[in-house]
mmCIF file of C-alpha atoms in Angstrom:
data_model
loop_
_atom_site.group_PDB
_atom_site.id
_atom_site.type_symbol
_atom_site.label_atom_id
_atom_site.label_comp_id
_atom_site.label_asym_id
_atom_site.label_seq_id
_atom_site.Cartn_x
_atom_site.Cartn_y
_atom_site.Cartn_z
ATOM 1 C CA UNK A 9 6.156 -22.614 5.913
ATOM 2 C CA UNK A 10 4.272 -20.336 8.077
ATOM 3 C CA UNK A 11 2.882 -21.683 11.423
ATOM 4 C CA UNK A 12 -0.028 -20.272 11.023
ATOM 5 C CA UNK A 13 -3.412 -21.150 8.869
ATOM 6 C CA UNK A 14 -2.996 -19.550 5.553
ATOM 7 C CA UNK A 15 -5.125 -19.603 2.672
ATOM 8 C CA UNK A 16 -4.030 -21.211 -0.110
ATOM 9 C CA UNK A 17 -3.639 -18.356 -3.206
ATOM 10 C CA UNK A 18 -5.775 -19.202 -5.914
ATOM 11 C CA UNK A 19 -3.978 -20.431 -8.920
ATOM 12 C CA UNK A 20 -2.490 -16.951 -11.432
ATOM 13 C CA UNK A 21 -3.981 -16.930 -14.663
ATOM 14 C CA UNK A 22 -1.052 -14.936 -15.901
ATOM 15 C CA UNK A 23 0.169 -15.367 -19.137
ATOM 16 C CA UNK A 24 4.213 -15.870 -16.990
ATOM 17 C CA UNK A 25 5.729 -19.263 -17.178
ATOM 18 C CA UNK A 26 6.037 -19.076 -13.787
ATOM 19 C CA UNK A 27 2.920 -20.034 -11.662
ATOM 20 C CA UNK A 28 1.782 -18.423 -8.242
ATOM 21 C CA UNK A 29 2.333 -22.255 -6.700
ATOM 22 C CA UNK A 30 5.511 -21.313 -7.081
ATOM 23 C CA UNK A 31 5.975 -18.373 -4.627
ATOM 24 C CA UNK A 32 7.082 -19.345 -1.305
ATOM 25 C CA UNK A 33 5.541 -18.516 2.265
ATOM 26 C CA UNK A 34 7.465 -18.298 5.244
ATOM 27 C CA UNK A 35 6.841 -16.509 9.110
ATOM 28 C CA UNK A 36 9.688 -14.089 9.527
ATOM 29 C CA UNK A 37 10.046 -12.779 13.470
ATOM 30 C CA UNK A 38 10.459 -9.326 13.638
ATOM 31 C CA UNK A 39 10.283 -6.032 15.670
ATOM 32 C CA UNK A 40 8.113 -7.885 18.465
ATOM 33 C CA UNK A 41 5.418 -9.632 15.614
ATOM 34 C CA UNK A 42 5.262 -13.016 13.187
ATOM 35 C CA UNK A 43 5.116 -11.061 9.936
ATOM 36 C CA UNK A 44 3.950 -13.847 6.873
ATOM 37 C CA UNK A 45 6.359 -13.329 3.855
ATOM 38 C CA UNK A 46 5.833 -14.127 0.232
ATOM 39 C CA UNK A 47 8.677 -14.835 -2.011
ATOM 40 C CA UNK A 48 10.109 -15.891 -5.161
ATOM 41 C CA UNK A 49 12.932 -16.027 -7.200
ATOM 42 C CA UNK A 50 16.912 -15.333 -6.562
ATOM 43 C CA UNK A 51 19.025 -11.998 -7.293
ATOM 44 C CA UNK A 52 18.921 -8.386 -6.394
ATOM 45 C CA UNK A 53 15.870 -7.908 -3.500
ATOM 46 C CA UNK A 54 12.989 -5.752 -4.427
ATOM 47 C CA UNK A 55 10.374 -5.586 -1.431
ATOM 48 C CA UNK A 56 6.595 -4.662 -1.883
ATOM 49 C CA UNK A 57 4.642 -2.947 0.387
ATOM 50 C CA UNK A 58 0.894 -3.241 0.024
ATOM 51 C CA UNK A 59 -2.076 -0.559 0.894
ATOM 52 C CA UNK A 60 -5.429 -0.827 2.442
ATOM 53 C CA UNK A 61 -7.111 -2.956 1.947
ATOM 54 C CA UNK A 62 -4.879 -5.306 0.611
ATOM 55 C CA UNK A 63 -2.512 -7.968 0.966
ATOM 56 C CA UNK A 64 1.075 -9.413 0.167
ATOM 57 C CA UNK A 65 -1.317 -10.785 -2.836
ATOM 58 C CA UNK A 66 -1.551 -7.344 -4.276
ATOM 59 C CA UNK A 67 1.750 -7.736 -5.654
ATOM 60 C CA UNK A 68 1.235 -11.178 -7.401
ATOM 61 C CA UNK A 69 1.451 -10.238 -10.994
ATOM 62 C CA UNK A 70 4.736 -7.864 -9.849
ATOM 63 C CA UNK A 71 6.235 -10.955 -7.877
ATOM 64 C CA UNK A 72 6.005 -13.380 -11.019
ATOM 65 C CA UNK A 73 7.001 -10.370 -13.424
ATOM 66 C CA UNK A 74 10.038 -9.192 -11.566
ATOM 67 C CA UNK A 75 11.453 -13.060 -10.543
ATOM 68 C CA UNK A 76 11.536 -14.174 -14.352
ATOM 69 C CA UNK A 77 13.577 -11.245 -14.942
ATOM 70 C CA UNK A 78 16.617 -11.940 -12.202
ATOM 71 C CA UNK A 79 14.943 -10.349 -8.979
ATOM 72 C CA UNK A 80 14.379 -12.029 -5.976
ATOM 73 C CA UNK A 81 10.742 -10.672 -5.168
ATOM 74 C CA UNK A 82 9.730 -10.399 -1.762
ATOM 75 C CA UNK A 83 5.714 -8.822 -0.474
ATOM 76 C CA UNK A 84 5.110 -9.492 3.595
ATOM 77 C CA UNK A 85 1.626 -9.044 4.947
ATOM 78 C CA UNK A 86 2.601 -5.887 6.749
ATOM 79 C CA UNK A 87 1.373 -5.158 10.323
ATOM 80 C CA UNK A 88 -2.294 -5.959 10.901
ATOM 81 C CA UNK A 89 -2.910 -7.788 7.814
ATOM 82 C CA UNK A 90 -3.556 -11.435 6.576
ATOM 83 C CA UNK A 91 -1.305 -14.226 7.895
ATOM 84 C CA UNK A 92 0.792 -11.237 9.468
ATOM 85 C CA UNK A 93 0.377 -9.916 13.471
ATOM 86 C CA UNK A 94 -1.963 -7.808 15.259
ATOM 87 C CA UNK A 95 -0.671 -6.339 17.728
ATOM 88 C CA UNK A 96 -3.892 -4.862 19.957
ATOM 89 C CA UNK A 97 -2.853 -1.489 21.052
ATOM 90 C CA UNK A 98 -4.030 1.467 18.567
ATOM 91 C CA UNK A 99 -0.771 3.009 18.683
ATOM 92 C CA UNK A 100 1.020 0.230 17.480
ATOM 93 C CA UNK A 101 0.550 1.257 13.703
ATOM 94 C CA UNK A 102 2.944 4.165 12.972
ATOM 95 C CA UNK A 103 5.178 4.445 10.332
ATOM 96 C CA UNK A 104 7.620 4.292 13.137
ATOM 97 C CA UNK A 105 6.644 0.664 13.910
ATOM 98 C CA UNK A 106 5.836 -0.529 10.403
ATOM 99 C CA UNK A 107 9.484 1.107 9.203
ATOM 100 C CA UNK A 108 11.084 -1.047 12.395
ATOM 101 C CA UNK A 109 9.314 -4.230 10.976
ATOM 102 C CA UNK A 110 10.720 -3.842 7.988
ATOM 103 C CA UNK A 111 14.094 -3.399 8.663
ATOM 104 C CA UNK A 112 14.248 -5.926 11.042
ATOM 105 C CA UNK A 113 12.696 -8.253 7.896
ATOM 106 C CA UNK A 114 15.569 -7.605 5.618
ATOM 107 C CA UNK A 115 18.091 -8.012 9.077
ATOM 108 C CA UNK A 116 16.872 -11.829 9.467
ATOM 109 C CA UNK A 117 17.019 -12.268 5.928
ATOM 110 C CA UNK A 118 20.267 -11.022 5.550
ATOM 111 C CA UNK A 119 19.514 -8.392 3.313
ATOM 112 C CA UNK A 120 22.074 -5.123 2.903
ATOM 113 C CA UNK A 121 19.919 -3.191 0.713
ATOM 114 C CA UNK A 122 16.879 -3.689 -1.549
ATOM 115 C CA UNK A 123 14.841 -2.121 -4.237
ATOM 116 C CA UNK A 124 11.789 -0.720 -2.699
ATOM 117 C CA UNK A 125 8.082 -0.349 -4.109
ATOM 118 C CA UNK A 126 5.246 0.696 -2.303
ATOM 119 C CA UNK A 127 1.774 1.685 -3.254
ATOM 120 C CA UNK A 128 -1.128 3.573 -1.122
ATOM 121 C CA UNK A 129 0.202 3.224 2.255
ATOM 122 C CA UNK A 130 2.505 0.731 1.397
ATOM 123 C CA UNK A 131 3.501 4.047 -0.489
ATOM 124 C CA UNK A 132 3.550 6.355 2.731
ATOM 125 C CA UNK A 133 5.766 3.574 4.559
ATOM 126 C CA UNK A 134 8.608 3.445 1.714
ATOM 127 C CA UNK A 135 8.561 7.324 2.008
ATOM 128 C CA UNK A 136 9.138 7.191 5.775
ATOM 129 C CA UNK A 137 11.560 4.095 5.142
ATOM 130 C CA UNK A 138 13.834 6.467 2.230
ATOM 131 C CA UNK A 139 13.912 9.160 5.111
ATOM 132 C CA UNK A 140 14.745 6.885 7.945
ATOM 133 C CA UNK A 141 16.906 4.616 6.798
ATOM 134 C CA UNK A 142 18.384 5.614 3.198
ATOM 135 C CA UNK A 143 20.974 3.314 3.656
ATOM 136 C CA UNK A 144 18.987 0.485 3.280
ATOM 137 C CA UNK A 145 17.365 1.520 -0.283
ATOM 138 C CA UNK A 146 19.182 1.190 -3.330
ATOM 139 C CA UNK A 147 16.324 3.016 -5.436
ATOM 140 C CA UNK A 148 12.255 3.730 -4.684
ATOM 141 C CA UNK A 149 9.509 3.018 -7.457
ATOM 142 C CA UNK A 150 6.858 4.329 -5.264
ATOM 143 C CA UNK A 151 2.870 4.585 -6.477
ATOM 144 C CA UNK A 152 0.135 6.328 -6.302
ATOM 145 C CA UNK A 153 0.714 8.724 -2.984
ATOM 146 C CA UNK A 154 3.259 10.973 -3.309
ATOM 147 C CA UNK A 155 5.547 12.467 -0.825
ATOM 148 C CA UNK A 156 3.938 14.633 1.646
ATOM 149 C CA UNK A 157 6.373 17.289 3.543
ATOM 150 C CA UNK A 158 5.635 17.421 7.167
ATOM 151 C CA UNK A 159 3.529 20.196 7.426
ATOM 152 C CA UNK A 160 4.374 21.600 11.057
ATOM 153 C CA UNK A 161 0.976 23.823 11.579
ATOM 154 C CA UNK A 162 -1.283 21.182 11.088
ATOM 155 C CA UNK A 163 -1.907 17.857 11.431
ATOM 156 C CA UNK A 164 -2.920 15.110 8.320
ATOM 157 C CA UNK A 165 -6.278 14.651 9.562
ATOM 158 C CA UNK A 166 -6.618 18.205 10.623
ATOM 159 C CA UNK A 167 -5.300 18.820 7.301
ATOM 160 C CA UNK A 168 -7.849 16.512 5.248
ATOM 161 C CA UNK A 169 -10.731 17.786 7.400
ATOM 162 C CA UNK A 170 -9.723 21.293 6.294
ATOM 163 C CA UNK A 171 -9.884 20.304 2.543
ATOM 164 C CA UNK A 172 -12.989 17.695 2.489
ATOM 165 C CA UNK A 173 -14.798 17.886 5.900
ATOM 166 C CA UNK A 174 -15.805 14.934 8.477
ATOM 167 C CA UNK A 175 -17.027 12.677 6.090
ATOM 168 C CA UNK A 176 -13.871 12.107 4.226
ATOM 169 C CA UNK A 177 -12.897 8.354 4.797
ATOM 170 C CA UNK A 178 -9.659 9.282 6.666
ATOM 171 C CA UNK A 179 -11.879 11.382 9.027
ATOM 172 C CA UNK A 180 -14.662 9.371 9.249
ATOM 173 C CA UNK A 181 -11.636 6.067 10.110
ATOM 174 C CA UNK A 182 -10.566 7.899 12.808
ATOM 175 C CA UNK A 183 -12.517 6.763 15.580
ATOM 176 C CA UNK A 184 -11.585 2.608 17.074
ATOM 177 C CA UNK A 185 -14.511 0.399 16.310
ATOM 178 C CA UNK A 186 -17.068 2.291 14.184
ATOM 179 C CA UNK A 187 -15.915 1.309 10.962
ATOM 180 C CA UNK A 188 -15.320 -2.033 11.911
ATOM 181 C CA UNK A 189 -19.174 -2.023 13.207
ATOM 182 C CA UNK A 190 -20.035 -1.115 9.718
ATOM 183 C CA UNK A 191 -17.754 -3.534 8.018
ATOM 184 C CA UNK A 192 -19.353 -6.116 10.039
ATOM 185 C CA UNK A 193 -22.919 -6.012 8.335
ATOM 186 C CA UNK A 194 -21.694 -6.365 5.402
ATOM 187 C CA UNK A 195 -20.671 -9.445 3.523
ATOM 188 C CA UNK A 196 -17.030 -9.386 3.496
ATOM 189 C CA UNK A 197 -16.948 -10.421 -0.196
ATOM 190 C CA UNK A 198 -19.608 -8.059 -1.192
ATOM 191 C CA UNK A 199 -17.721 -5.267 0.763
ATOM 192 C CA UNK A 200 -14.408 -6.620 -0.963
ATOM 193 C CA UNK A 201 -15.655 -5.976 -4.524
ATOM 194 C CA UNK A 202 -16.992 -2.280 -3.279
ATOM 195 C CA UNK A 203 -13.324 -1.544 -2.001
ATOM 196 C CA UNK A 204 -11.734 -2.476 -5.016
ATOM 197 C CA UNK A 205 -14.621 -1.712 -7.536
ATOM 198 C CA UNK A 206 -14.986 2.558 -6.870
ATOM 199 C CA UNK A 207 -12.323 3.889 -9.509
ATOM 200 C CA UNK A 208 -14.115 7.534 -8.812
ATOM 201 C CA UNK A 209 -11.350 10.656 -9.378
ATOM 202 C CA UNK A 210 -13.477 12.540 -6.864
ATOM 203 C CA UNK A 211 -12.796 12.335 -2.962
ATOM 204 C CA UNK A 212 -14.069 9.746 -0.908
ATOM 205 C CA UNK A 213 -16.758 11.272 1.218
ATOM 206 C CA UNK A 214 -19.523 9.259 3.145
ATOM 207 C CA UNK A 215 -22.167 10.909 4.913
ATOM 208 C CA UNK A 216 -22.035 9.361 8.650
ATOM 209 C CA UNK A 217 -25.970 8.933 8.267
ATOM 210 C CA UNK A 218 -25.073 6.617 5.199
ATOM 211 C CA UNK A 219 -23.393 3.291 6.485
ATOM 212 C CA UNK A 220 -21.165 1.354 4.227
ATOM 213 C CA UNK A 221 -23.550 -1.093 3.907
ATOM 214 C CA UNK A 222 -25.792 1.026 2.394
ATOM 215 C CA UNK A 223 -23.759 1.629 -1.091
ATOM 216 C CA UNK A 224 -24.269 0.358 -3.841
ATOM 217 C CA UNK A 225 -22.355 -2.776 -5.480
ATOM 218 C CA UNK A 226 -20.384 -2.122 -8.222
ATOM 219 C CA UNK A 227 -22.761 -3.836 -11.721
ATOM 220 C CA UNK A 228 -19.433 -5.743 -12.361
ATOM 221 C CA UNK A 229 -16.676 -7.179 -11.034
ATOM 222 C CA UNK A 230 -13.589 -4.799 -12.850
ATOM 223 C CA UNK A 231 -11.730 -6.806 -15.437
ATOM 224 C CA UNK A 232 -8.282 -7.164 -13.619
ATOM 225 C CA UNK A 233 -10.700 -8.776 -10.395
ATOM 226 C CA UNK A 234 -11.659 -12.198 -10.609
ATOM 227 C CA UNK A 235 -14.091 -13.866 -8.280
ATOM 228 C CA UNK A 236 -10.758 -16.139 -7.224
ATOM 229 C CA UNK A 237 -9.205 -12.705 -6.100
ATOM 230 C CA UNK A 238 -12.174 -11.653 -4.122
ATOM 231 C CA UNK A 239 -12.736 -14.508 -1.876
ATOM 232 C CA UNK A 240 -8.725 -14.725 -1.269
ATOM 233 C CA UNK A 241 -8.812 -11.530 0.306
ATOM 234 C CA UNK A 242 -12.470 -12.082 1.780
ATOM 235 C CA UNK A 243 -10.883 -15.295 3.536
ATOM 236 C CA UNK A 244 -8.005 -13.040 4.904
ATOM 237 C CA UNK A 245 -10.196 -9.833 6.082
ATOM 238 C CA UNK A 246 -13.051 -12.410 7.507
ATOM 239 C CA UNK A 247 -9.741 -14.305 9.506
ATOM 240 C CA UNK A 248 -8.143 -11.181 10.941
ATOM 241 C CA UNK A 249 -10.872 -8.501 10.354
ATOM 242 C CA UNK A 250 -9.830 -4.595 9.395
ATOM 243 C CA UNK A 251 -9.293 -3.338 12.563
ATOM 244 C CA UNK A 252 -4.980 -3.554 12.097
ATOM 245 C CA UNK A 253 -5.481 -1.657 8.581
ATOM 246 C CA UNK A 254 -7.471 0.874 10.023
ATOM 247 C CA UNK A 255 -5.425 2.080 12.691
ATOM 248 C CA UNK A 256 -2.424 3.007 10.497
ATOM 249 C CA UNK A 257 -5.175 6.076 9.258
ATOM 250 C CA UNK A 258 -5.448 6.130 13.378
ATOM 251 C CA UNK A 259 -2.009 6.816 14.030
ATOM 252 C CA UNK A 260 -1.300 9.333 11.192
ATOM 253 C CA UNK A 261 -1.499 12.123 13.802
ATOM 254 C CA UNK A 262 0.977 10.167 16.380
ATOM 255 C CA UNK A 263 3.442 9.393 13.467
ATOM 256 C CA UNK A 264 3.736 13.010 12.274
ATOM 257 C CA UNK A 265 3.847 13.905 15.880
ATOM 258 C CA UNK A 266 6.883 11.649 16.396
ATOM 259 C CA UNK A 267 8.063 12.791 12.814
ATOM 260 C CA UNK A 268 9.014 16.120 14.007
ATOM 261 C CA UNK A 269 12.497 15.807 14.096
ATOM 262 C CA UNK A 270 12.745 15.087 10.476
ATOM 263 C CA UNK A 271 10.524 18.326 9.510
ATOM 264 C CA UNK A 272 12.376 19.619 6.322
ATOM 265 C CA UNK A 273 13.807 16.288 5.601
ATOM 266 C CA UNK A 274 14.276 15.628 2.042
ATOM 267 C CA UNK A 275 14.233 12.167 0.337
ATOM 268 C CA UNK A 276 17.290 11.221 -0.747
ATOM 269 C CA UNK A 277 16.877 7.884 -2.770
ATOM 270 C CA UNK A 278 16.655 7.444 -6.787
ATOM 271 C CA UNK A 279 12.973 7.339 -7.209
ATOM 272 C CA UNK A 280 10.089 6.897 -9.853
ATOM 273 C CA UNK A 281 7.206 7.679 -9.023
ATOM 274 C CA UNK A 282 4.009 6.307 -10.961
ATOM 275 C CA UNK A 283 0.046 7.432 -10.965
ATOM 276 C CA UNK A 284 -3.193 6.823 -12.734
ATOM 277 C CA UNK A 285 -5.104 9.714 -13.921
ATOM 278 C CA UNK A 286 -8.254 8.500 -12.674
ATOM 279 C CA UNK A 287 -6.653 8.206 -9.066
ATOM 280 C CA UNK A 288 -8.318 10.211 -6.175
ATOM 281 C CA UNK A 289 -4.916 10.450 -5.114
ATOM 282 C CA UNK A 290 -3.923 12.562 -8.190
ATOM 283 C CA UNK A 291 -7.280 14.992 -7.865
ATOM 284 C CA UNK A 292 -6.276 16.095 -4.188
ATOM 285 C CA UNK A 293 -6.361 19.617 -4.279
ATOM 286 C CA UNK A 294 -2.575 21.311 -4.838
ATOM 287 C CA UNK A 295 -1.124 17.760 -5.761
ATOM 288 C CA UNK A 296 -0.881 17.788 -9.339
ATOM 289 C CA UNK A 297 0.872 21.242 -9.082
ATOM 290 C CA UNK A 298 3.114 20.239 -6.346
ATOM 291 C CA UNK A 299 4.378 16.974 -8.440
ATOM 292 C CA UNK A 300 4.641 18.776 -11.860
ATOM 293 C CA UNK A 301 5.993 22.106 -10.617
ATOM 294 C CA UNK A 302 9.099 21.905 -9.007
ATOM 295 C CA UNK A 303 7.617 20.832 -5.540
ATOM 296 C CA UNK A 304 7.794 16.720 -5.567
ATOM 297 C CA UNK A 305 11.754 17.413 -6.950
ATOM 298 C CA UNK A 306 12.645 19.805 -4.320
ATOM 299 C CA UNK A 307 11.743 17.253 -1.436
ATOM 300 C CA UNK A 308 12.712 14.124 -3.580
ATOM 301 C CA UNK A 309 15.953 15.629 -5.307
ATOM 302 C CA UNK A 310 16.703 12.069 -6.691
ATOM 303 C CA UNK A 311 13.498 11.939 -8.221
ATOM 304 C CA UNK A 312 14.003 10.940 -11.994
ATOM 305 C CA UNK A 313 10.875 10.004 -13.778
ATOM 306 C CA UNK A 314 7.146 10.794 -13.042
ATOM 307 C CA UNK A 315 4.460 8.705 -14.848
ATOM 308 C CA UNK A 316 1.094 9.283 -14.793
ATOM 309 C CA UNK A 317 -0.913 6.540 -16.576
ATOM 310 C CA UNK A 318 -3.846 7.667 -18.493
ATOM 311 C CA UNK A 319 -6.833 5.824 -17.756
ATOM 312 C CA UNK A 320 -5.760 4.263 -14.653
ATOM 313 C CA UNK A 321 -7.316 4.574 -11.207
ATOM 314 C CA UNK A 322 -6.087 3.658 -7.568
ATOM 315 C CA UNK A 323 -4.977 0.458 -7.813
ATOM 316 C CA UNK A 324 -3.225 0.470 -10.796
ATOM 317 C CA UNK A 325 -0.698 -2.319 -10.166
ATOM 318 C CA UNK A 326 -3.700 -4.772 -10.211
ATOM 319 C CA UNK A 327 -5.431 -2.540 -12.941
ATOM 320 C CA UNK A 328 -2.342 -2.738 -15.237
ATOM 321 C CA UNK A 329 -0.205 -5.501 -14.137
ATOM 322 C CA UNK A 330 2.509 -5.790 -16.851
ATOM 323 C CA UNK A 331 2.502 -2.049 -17.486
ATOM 324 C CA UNK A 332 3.782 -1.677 -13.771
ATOM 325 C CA UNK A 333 6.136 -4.606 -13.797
ATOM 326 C CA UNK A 334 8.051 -3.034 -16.836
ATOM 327 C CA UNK A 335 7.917 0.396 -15.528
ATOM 328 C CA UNK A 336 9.723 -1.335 -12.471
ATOM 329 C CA UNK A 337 11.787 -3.285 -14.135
ATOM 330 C CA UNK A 338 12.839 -0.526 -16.129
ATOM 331 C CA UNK A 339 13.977 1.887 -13.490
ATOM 332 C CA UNK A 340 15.258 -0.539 -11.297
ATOM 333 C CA UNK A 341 17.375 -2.425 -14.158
ATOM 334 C CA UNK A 342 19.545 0.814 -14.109
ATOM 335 C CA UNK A 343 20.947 0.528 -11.146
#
């Protein structure tokens, strides 16, 4: 078991025979930091990386779903979350470092190659981990974020700036310690629900003059949330704070800076990539063309099934647990 205080996971009221009491915890060290592990069942490794602002626990239903089905399911707090490191520096959040953490991960667990899902920047990560280190990926079921070719003109925040203006969340993340300010008057439960609760297709744009505080609650908790959820992440953010998840949007501009190199690189991994309809993701301007029209399969030549699920917003392995378990399952079953 982990070393360090950890939360104890409220208990799954999923319909699988296996419970979340079941799912193991261990500290792994890697790439400089103690990165918290979750884990469960034996077989063929398939490794979850989680978005902001989430946790390991983001993958619970997934974990349950893919172990009864002869996986060995493994989700780590990644850099700068939950029971996981923070390492204090800003520019200790690129892909660069989270990719290094992750191999080094699979290393001490003596791990050749694994199945890889990722969603929102979990997603980004599993992109930069397929170009890095193929070798180490057997196939990719990646979510909600597709591949982005490195655009050498421009910059990604110059690049959302251009498209939304400064009060696009990415922008408005950019500078250390204002968001975290705002965070910080506002219940961390309350602000919880708001994070997971907006399921809005359109971009995410706050007016600086309008805090975070100041938005509204969502009238009810979404179904696939339960109050048990809530204050399990709640406990983690109010433990480590957001600061960590905030500065991988900080070092988006380092990463593709140190990226350049791979400019043109391709993606060269089976993948399947899933979205929801409903996601913001999906509604960026130029990214439903680029996915159906010959773009995504260009960069991603192994790509071999798109889904888009109708009805279904960001977080869509929460949103539709089992859906996204067989759709993984599925894929990865094939190989």
């Amino acid at each position: 078991m982990s070393a360090f205080t950890q939360t104890a996971p409220p208990k799954s009221k999923s319909r699988e025979p296996q419970k979340m009491e079941k799912i193991e915890h261990t500290t792994v060290s890697t790439n400089g930091i103690n990165m918290h592990v979750a884990s469960i069942g034996t077989g063929p490794v398939v490794l979850f990386l989680h978005g902001f602002p989430e946790l390991w626990y983001s993958w619970r239903h997934q974990l349950l779903y893919l172990s009864s089905r002869g996986y060995r399911a493994i989700a780590p707090d990644l850099r700068g979350y939950g029971d996981t490191d923070v390492p204090p520096s800003v520019t200790s959040y690129t892909a660069f470092h989270i990719v290094g953490d992750l191999v080094g991960l699979v290393d001490k667990l003596g791990i050749e190659q694994v199945f890889l899902v990722g969603h929102d920047w979990g997603a980004i990560i599993a992109w930069y981990f397929c170009m890095l280190r193929p070798d180490r990926i057997k196939a990719l079921v990646n979510t909600s974020v597709a591949f982005y070719p490195r655009n050498p003109a421009m910059n990604p925040v110059d690049g959302f700036r251009s498209l939304f203006g400064d009060d696009y969340y990415i922008c408005r993340f950019q500078e250390p310690g204002v968001v975290e300010e705002e965070f910080a008057q506002i219940d961390i439960a309350k602000l919880v629900k708001r994070l997971f609760g907006s399921s809005s297709s359109k971009p995410s744009c706050i007016p600086k003059e309008i805090r975070y505080r100041d938005l509204p609650d969502p009238p009810d908790l979404p179904s696939w949330l339960s109050e048990e959820d809530v204050n399990y992440y709640a406990a983690k953010f109010n433990q480590k704070g957001f600061t960590g998840g905030l500065n991988y949007y900080r070092c988006l501009n380092l990463t593709w800076e140190h990226a350049a190199p791979w400019t043109g690189a391709q993606i060269k991994v089976p993948v399947k990539f899933i979205v929801g309809d409903l996601d913001s993701t999906y509604h960026i301007p130029g990214i439903k063309e680029y996915i159906h029209n010959g773009g995504f399969k260009k960069d991603v030549p192994l790509l071999q099934e798109v889904v888009v699920m109708e009805g279904v917003a960001h977080f869509l392995n929460q949103e539709k647990p089992e859906e996204v378990g067989e759709h993984i399952y599925d894929f990865i079953n094939k190989f």
